[in-house]
Structure formats: C-alpha cells, structure tokens
Short mmCIF file of C-alpha atoms in Angstrom, two decimals:
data_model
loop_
_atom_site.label_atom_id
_atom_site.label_comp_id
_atom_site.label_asym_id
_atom_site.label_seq_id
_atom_site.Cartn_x
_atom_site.Cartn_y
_atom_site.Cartn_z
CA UNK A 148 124.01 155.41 123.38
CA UNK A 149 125.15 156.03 120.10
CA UNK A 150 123.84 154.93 116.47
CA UNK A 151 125.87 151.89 116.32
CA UNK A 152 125.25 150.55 119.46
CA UNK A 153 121.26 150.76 119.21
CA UNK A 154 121.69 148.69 115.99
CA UNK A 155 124.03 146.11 117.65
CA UNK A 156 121.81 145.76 120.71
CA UNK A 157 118.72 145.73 118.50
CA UNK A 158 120.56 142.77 116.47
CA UNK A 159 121.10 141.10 119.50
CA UNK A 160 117.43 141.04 120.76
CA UNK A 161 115.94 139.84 117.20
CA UNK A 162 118.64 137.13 117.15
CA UNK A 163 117.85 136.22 120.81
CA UNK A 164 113.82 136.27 119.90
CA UNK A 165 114.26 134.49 116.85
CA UNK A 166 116.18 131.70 118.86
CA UNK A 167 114.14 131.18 121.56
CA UNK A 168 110.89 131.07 119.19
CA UNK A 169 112.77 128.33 116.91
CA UNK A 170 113.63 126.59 120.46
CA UNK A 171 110.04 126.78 121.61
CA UNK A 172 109.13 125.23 118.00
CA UNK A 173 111.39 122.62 118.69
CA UNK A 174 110.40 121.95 122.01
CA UNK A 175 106.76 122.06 120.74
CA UNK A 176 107.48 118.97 117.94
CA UNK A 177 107.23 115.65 119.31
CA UNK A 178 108.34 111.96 117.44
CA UNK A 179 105.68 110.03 118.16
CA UNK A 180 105.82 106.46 119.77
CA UNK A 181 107.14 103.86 117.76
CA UNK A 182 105.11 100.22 117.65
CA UNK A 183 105.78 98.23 120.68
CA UNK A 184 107.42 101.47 122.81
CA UNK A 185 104.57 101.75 124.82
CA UNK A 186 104.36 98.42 126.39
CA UNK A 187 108.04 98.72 127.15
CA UNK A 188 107.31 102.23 128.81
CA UNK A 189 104.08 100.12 130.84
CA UNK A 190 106.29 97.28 131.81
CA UNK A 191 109.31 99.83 133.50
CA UNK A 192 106.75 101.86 134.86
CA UNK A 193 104.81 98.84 136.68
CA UNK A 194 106.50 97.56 140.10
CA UNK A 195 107.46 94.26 140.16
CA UNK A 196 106.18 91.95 142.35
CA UNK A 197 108.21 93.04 144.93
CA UNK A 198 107.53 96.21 145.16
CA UNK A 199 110.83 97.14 143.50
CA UNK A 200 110.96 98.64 140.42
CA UNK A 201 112.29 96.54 137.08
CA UNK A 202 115.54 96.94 136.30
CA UNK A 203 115.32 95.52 132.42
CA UNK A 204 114.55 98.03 129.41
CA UNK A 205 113.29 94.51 127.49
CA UNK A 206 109.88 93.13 127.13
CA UNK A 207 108.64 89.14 128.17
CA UNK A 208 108.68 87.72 124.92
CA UNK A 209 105.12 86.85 123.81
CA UNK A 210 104.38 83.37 122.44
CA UNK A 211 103.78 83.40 118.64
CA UNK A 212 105.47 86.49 117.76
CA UNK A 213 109.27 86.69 116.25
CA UNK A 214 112.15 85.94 118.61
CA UNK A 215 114.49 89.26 117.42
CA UNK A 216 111.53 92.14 117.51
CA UNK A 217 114.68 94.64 117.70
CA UNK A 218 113.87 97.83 115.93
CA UNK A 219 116.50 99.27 113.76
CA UNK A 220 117.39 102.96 115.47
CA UNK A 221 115.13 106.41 113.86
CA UNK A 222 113.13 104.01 111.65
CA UNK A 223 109.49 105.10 111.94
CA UNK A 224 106.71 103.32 109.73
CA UNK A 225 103.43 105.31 108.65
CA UNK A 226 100.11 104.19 107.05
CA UNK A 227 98.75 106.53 104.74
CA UNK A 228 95.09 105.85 103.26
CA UNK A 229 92.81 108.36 101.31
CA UNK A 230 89.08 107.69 101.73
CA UNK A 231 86.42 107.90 98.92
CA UNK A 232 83.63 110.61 99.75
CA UNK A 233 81.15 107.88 97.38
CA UNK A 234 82.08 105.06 99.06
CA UNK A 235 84.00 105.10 101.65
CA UNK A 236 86.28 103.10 99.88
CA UNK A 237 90.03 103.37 100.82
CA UNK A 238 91.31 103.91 97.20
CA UNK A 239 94.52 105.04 98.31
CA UNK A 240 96.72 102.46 100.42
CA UNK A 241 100.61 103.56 100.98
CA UNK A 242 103.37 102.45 103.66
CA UNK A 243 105.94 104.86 104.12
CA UNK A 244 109.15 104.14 105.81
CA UNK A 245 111.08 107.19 107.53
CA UNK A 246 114.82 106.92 108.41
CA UNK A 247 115.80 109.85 110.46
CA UNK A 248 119.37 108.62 111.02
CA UNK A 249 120.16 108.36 107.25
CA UNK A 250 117.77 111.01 105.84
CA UNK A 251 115.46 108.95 103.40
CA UNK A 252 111.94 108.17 102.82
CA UNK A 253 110.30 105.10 101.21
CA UNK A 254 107.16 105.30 99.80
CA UNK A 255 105.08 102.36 98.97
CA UNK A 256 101.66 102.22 97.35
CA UNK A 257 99.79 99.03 97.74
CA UNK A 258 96.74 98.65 94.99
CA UNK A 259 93.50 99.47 96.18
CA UNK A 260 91.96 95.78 94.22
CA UNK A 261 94.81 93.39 96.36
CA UNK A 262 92.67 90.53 97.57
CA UNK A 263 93.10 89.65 100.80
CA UNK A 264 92.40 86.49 102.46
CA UNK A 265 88.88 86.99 104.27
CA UNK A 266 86.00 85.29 103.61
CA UNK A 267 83.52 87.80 102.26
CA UNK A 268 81.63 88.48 99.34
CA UNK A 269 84.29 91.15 98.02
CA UNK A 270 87.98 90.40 98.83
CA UNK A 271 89.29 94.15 98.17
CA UNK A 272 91.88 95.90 100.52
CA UNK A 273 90.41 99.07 99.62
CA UNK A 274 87.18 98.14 101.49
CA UNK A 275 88.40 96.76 104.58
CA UNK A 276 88.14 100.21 106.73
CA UNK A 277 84.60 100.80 105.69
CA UNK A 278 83.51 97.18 106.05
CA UNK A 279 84.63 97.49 109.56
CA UNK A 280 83.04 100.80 110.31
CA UNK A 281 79.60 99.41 108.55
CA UNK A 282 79.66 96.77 111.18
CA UNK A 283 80.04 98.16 114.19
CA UNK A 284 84.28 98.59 113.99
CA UNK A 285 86.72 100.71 114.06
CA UNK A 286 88.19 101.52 110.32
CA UNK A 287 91.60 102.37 111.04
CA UNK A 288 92.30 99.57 113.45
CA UNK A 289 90.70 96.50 111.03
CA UNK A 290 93.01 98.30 107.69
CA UNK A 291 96.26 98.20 110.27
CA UNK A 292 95.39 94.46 110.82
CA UNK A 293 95.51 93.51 107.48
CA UNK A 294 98.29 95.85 106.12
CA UNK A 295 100.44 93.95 108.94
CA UNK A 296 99.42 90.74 107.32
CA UNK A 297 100.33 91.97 104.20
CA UNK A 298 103.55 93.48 105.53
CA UNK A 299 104.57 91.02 108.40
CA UNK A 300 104.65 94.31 110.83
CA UNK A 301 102.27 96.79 112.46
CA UNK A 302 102.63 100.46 111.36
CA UNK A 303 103.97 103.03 113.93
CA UNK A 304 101.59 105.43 112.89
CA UNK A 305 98.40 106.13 110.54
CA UNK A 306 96.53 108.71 108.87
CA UNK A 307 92.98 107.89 106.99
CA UNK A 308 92.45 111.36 104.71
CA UNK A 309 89.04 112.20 103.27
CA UNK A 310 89.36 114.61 100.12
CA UNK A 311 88.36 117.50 101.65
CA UNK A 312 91.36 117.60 104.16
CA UNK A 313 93.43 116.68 100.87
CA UNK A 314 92.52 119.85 99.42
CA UNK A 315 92.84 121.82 102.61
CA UNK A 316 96.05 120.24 102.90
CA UNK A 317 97.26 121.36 99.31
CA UNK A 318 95.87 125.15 99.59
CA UNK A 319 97.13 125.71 102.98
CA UNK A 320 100.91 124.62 101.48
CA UNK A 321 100.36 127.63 98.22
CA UNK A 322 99.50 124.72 95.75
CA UNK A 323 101.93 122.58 94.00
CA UNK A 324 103.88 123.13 90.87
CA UNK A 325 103.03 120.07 88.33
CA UNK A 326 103.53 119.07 84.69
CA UNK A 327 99.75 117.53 84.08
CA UNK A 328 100.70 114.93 81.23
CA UNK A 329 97.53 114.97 79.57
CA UNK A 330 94.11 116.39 79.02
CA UNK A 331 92.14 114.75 81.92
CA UNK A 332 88.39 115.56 81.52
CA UNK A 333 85.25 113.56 83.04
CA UNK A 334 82.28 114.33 83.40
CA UNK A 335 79.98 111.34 84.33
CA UNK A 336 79.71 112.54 88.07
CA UNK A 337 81.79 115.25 89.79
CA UNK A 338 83.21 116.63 86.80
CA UNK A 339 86.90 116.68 86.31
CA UNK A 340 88.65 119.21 83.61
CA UNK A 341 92.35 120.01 83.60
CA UNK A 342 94.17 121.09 80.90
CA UNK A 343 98.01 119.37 79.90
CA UNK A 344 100.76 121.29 81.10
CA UNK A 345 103.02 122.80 83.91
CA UNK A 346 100.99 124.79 85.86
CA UNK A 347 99.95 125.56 89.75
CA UNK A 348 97.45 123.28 91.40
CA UNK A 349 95.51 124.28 94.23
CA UNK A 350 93.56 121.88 96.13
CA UNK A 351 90.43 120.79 94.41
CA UNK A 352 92.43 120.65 90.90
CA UNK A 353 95.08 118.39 92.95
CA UNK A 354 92.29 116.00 94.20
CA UNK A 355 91.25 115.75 90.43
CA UNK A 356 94.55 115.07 88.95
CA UNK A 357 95.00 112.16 92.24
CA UNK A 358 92.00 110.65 91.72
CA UNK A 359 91.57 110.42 87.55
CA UNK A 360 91.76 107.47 85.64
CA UNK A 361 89.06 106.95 83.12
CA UNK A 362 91.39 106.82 79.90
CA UNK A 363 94.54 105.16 81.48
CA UNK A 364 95.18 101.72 79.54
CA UNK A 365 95.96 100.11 82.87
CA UNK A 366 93.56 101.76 84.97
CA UNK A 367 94.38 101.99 89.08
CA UNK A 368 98.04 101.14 88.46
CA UNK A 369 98.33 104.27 86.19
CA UNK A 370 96.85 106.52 88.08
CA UNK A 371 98.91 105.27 91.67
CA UNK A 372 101.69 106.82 89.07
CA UNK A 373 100.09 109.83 88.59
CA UNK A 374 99.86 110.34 92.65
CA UNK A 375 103.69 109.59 92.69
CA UNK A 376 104.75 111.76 90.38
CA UNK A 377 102.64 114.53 92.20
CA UNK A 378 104.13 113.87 95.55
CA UNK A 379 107.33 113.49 94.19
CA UNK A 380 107.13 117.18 92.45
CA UNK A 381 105.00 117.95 95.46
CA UNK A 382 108.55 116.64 97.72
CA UNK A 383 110.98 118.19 95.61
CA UNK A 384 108.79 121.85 95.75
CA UNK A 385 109.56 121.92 99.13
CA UNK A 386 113.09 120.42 99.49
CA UNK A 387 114.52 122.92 97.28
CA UNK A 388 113.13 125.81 99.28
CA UNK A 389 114.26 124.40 102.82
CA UNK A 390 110.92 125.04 104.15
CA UNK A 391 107.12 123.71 104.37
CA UNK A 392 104.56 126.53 104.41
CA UNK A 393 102.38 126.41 107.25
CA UNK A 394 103.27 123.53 108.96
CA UNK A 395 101.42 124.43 112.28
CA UNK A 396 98.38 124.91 110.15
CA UNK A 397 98.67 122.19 107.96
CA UNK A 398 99.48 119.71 110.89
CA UNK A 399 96.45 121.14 112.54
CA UNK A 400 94.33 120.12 109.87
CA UNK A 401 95.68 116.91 109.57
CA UNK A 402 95.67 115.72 112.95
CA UNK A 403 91.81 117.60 113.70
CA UNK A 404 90.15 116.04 110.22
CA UNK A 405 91.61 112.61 109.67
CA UNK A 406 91.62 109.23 111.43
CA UNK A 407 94.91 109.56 112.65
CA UNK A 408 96.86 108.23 116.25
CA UNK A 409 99.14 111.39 115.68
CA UNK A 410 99.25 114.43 116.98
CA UNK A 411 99.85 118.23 114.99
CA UNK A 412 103.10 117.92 117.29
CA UNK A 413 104.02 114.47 116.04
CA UNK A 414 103.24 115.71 112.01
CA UNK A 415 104.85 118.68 112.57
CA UNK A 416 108.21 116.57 113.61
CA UNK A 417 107.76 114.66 111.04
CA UNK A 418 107.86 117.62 108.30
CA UNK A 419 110.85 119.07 109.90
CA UNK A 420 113.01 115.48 109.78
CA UNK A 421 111.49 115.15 105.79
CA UNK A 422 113.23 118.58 104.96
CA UNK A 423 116.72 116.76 105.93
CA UNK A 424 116.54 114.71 103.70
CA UNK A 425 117.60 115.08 99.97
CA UNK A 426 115.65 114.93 96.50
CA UNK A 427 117.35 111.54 95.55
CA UNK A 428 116.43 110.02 99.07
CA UNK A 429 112.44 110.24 98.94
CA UNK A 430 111.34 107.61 96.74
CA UNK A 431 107.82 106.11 95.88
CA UNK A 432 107.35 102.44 94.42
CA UNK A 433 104.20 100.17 93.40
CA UNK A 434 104.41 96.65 95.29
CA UNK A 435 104.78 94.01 92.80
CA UNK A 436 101.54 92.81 91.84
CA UNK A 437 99.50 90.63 89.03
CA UNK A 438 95.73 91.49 87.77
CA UNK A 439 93.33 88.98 87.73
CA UNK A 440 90.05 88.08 87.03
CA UNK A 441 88.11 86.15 89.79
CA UNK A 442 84.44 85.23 89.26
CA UNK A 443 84.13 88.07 87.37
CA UNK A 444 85.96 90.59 89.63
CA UNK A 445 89.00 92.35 89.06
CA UNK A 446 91.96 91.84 91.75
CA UNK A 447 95.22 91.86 92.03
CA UNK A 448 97.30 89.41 93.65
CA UNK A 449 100.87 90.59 95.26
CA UNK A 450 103.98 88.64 94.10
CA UNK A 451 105.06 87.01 96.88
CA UNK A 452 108.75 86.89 96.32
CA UNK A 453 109.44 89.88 94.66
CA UNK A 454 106.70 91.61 97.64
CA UNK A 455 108.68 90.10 100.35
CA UNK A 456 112.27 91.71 98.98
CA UNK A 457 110.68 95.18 98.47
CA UNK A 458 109.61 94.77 101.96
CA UNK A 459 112.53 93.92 103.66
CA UNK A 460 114.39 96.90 101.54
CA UNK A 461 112.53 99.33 101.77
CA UNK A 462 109.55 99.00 104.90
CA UNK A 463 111.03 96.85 107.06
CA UNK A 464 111.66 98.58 110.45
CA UNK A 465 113.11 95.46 112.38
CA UNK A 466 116.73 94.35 112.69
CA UNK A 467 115.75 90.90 111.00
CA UNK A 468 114.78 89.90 107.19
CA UNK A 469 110.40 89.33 107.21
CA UNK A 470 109.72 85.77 105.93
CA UNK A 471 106.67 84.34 104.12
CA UNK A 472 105.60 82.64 107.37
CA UNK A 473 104.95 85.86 108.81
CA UNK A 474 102.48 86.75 106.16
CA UNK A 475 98.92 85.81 105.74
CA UNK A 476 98.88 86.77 101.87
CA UNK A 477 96.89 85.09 98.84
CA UNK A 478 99.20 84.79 95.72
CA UNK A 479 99.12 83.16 92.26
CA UNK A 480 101.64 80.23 91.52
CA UNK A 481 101.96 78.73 88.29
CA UNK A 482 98.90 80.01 87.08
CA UNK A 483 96.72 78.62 90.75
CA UNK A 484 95.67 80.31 93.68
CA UNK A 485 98.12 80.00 96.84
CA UNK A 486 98.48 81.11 100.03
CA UNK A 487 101.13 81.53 102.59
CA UNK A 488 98.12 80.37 105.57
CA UNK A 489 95.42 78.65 105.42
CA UNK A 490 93.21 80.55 102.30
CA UNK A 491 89.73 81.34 103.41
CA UNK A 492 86.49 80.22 101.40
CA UNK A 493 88.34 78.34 98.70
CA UNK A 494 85.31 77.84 96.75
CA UNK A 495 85.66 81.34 95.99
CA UNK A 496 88.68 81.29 93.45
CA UNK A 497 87.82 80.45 90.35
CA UNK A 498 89.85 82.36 87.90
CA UNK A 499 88.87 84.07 84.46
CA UNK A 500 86.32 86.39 83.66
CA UNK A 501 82.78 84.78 82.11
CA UNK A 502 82.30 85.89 78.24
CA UNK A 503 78.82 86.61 76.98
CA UNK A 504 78.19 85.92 73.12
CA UNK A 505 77.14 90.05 72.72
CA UNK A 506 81.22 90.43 75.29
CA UNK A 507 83.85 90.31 72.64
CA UNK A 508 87.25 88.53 74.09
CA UNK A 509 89.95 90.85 75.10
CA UNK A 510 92.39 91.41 72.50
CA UNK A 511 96.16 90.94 73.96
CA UNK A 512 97.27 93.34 71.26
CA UNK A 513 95.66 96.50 72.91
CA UNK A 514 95.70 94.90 76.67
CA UNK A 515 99.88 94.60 78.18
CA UNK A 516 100.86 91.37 79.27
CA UNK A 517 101.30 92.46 82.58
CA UNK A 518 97.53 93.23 82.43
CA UNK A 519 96.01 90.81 80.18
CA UNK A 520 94.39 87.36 81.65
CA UNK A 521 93.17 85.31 79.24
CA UNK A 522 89.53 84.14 79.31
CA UNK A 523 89.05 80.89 81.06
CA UNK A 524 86.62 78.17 80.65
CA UNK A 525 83.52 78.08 82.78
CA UNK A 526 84.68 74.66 85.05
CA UNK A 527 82.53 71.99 85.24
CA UNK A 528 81.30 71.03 88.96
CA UNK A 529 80.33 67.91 90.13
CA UNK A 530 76.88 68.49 91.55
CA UNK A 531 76.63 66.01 94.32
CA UNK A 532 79.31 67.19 96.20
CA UNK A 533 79.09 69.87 99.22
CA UNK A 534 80.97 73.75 97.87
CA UNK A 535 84.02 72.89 100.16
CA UNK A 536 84.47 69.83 97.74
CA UNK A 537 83.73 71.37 94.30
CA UNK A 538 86.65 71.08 92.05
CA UNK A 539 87.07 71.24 88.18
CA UNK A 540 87.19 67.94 86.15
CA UNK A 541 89.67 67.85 83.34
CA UNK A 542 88.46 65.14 81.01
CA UNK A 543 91.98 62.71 79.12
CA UNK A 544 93.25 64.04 75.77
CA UNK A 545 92.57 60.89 73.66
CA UNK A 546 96.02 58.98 72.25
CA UNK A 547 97.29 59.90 69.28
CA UNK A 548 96.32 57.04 66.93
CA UNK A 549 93.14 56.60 68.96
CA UNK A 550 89.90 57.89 67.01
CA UNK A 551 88.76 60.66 67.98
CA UNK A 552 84.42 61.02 68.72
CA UNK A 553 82.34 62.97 69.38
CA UNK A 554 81.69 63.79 73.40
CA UNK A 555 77.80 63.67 74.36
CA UNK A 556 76.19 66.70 75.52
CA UNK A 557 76.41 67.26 78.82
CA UNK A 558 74.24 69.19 81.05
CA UNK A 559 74.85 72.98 82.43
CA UNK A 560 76.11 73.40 85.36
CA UNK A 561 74.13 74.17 88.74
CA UNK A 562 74.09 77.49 89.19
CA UNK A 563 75.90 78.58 92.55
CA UNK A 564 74.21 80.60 94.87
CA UNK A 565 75.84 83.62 96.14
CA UNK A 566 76.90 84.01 100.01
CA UNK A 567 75.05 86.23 101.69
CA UNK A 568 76.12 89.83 101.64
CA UNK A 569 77.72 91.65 105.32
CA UNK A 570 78.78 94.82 103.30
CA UNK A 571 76.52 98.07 102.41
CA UNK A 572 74.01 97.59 99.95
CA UNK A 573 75.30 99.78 97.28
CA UNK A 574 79.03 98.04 97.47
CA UNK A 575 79.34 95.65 94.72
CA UNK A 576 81.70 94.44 92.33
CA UNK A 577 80.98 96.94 89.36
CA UNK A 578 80.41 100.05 91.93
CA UNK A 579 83.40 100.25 94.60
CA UNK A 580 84.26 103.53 93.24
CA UNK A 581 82.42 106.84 92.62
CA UNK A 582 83.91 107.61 89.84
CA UNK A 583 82.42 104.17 88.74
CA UNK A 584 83.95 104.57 85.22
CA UNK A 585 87.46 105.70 86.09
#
C-alpha cells in the first residue's frame, strides 16, 4: 500500500472515530421532561378500563387549572437559585426561559426581598427554601410553589447551587473574562478584594464579584446587575468560541452537588442547544419591582402589570397570555397594599420605616426615586379592637375659616406583640444575609 493510500485510509478511520464519538455524545444528551409530560406519558401507558390501551395523547382536564394548558413547541422553563453558605438564604432567584426552535434564552432575576403572601414573621422569597427545609420540608419543592405563584406556571426544571459548586463550576470552564467596574473590597466577614479592571476570574474571585454589594447605592438590585453582566460576558465567552469546556465535567458537578431534578445528561443538552443560539438572543432582565419599607423591613413588591407583560414575553411557556387571576402576588396600588388573592395576615402591612430621634430621615437627594419611601407616620390603633380589626384613624382637616385649636394629648399606642417565630433563631430582619452589611 503506498504513501498516499495509508494517509487516506488513516483519514478515513479518524473521521469515522471522531463521528461515532460525537454520535455517542449525542446519543448520551438527553432534554429532560417538560412540566406536565409525565402525567401524559402515565395516562398512555395505563390501560383503560377495558383492558385496551388509550388511544388519546391528551390529559382529563383537572378542575381549577386553565382550560388551554398547551405548551408552545421546544420551550423549556428552568429555576435557577444560589444558596447562602451563612444562611441558607436563597439570595439568588432567576427563571430562565429556553427556546430551542428559535435559538434564544430569557433570563429573569426575581429580587431576593419580594414579599410573598404567607403568613410568617418574615415575608422574603429568598427564605422560602430554607424555611421549608428548617421544618421538616423539602427546599426545592416549597421555592417551585411559590415561584409558580409568582409566575402563574410551574418550572420544567430546577437547580439550587451552593457557592462552592459555583466556583467549581467557574474553574472547571478556565475562568471567565470580565471588566470588574470597580474596586470591590470587604472585609467584615469572608473578606472580599478585587481590583477594577478586565481581567480572568477563576472561581472563588467570581463568587466575590456575584455576591458584593456593600457600596452599591441601591443595594440587591445593583448587584443582580453585576451577576448579569457576568453571565452575559460569561455567555458571550463561550458563544464566540463554539464550544463549552468540559461540559461532561461541569454537568457532573452540577447535577452530583446541587438540588437539582436534572440529570448531567439533561445539563449537558442543555449546553449544547445554548451554543445555537446567538450573542443578541441570550438576554437577562430584573422583574419590575418597588422597595418598600414594612414594619421596619425592607421588601420589594413586584409591579403587577408591568410583571405580568414581562412574563407573558419572555417566561411564558404556554400557548395562552397568564392573567392576574392566576397569580397569588402581593402588590402596592396607589400607595396601599393589594393583592391579586386573598392577602394573608393583613395586620402585618403597615408601611414606612419607624424614625428614632438619634435616625436622621432619609434624604431623597442621595436615595433614587425608584428607591426612596418616604417615612410614614406611626398609625394610631384603636385599642379595643381584636388585630384582624386594627386600622389607622385619619382625624378631619378643620374648614378653612374654622379656628384652628389645639388637639389634646393623646395616649401612645399599645405596643403590638410580635407573632411567634417558625424560622431559625438566627434569621431575622437585620441578619438574612452573611454578608450582613452588603
């Protein structure tokens, strides 16, 4: 066999190798099961009773749930939450919505202070998982409930990260290229030091740069961002090679050290259908929100209107528009405390935050007016009725050409005893964070 033949056959048999190994990758990758798929799959599968097989691909329809549940075709939905290692806290929330048809990614990142409508001491999304696992619960499965509430429909898939699979994560991909936009230094508990610039990021400088926020003016919402921009850079890193590093190895150590219903085979599809699609098609957003003060606590309460059109753009994996009757979401309207249910423990909302003669009053000249609620009076409650009852009295401006007296002295107020306490002793209000001030 001459020279030239050797190299041809030689060609051949790499070609042939290479082939069947990217066909055995292929074959290895697996989407995973959308919501709702598997009680189709249960209800063909089950004999009828007959004896015969079914011959219909559609569900019963269940009472209380939406007439059209039609899924719109390659959509997949994914619940992405980072957990605190002080805490336990959940301090990063994001939906993403996948379109493998058209090639694009949604990103949404829901604020880790939304209040959600539950009747607790502390209202916080961000401390729903470990609330649940503190009482006996499973994490993942009480955050799904109330992201669907939020949302108006259960997530495909989820993934609960701690920060040491973050990190893994980042050095197993070779870092990620990122312009740091400032000096970011802390050192009040696990110290934090990264210098302003363009520069590589391996894992433990990534989780630092993610989870920083102690001189952002508007604190959380800053810093969610901050993780944008990274995962956006982090996105674009990879798109413009054409490959992922690693992916077997990082979708091992995904699906073996995170609360997660996928597989390293379903992760692993996943990566491979996010390389199709293009820079301009993976996009991250902040869901609409408003900060607020409530007995003393800082929230944030979701725009209702403006939520529910981000939602239906850019989650929604059904055929139909999601209404406000398929929420269960606590929102402010003109300036009071709504709800598209029935809100829980209405005693609870009284807006404002309590000033202290040595507490100065926020200046709305160094706070935006996105940010910025302005102090509110301490109410005055009528003593002799039960909590359910308690409401504020509002006392007639006097008429014009009326004289105007003096009003008597009037008692304080009761004080109000606080419910008592289901959640870990060392949650509270002023420490559901470890980096407490960041």
């Amino acid at each position: 066999m001459d020279r030239k033949r050797r190299i041809r056959l030689a060609l051949a048999i790499g070609c042939g190798a290479a082939a069947l190994a990217a066909g055995s990758y292929m074959a290895w990758e697996k989407p995973p099961e959308r919501a709702g798929e598997a009680q189709v799959k249960t209800e063909l599968t089950q004999p009828a009773p007959s004896g015969k097989p079914r011959r219909t691909a559609t569900p019963e329809p269940d009472r209380g749930t939406a007439f059209d549940t039609s899924r719109q075709d390659g959509v997949y939905t994914v619940l992405v939450a980072g957990s605190d290692d002080g805490t336990g806290n959940t301090d990063v929330i994001m939906v993403a919505r996948l379109d493998t048809v058209e090639h694009k990614l949604d990103v949404v990142s829901i604020p880790r202070d939304t209040l959600i409508n539950v009747d607790t001491p502390i209202r916080k999304l961000n401390g729903v998982y470990w609330g649940a696992v503190y009482n006996g619960g499973v994490g993942s499965d009480a955050l799904r409930r109330h992201v669907k509430k939020l949302t108006g429909f259960d997530v495909d898939c989820y993934a609960v990260l701690d920060l040491d699979a973050f990190e893994r994560v980042v050095d197993a991909l070779g870092g990620i290229w990122f312009d740091v936009p400032q000096r970011m230094y802390y050192d009040q508990g696990p110290v934090i030091d990264l210098e302003p610039g363009w520069q590589l990021l391996n894992g433990e400088q990534a989780m630092w740069l993610c989870r920083y926020r102690s001189s952002y003016v508007n604190g959380d919402l800053d810093r969610i961002r901050v993780q944008h921009d990274f995962l956006k850079a982090a996105a674009d890193q990879f798109l413009s090679l054409g490959s992922i590093p690693n992916i077997p190895q990082v979708a091992s150590i995904l699906a073996e050290s995170t609360d997660t219903n996928m597989t390293a085979a379903n992760l692993a599809w996943f990566a491979r259908q996010l390389l199709r699609c293009k820079s301009e098609d993976v996009r991250f957003y902040t869901a609409p929100n408003t900060p607020a003060y409530v007995n003393d606590i800082s929230y944030t309460f979701l725009k209702l209107y403006d939520w529910l059109e981000m939602v239906n753009t850019r989650l929604n994996p059904g055929s139909t528009p999601i209404g406000e009757g398929q929420l269960d979401l606590v929102y402010l309207h003109n300036g009071a405390v709504s709800c598209t249910t029935a809100i829980q423990g209405v005693s609870y909302f009284q807006l404002g935050r309590r000033q202290t003669p040595s507490e100065p009053e926020p200046q709305p000249a160094s706070i935006p007016d996105e940010v910025y609620v302005p102090p509110q009076p301490r109410p005055r409650i009528l003593p002799a009725a039960p909590p359910e009852e308690w409401f504020t009295v509002t006392e007639p401006e006097p008429a014009y050409d009326e004289p105007v007296s003096e009003p008597a002295a009037e008692p304080d107020a009761p004080d109000v005893p606080e419910p008592a306490s289901t959640w870990p002793p060392f949650l509270s209000p002023t420490d559901d964070d470890w980096l407490s001030e960041m």
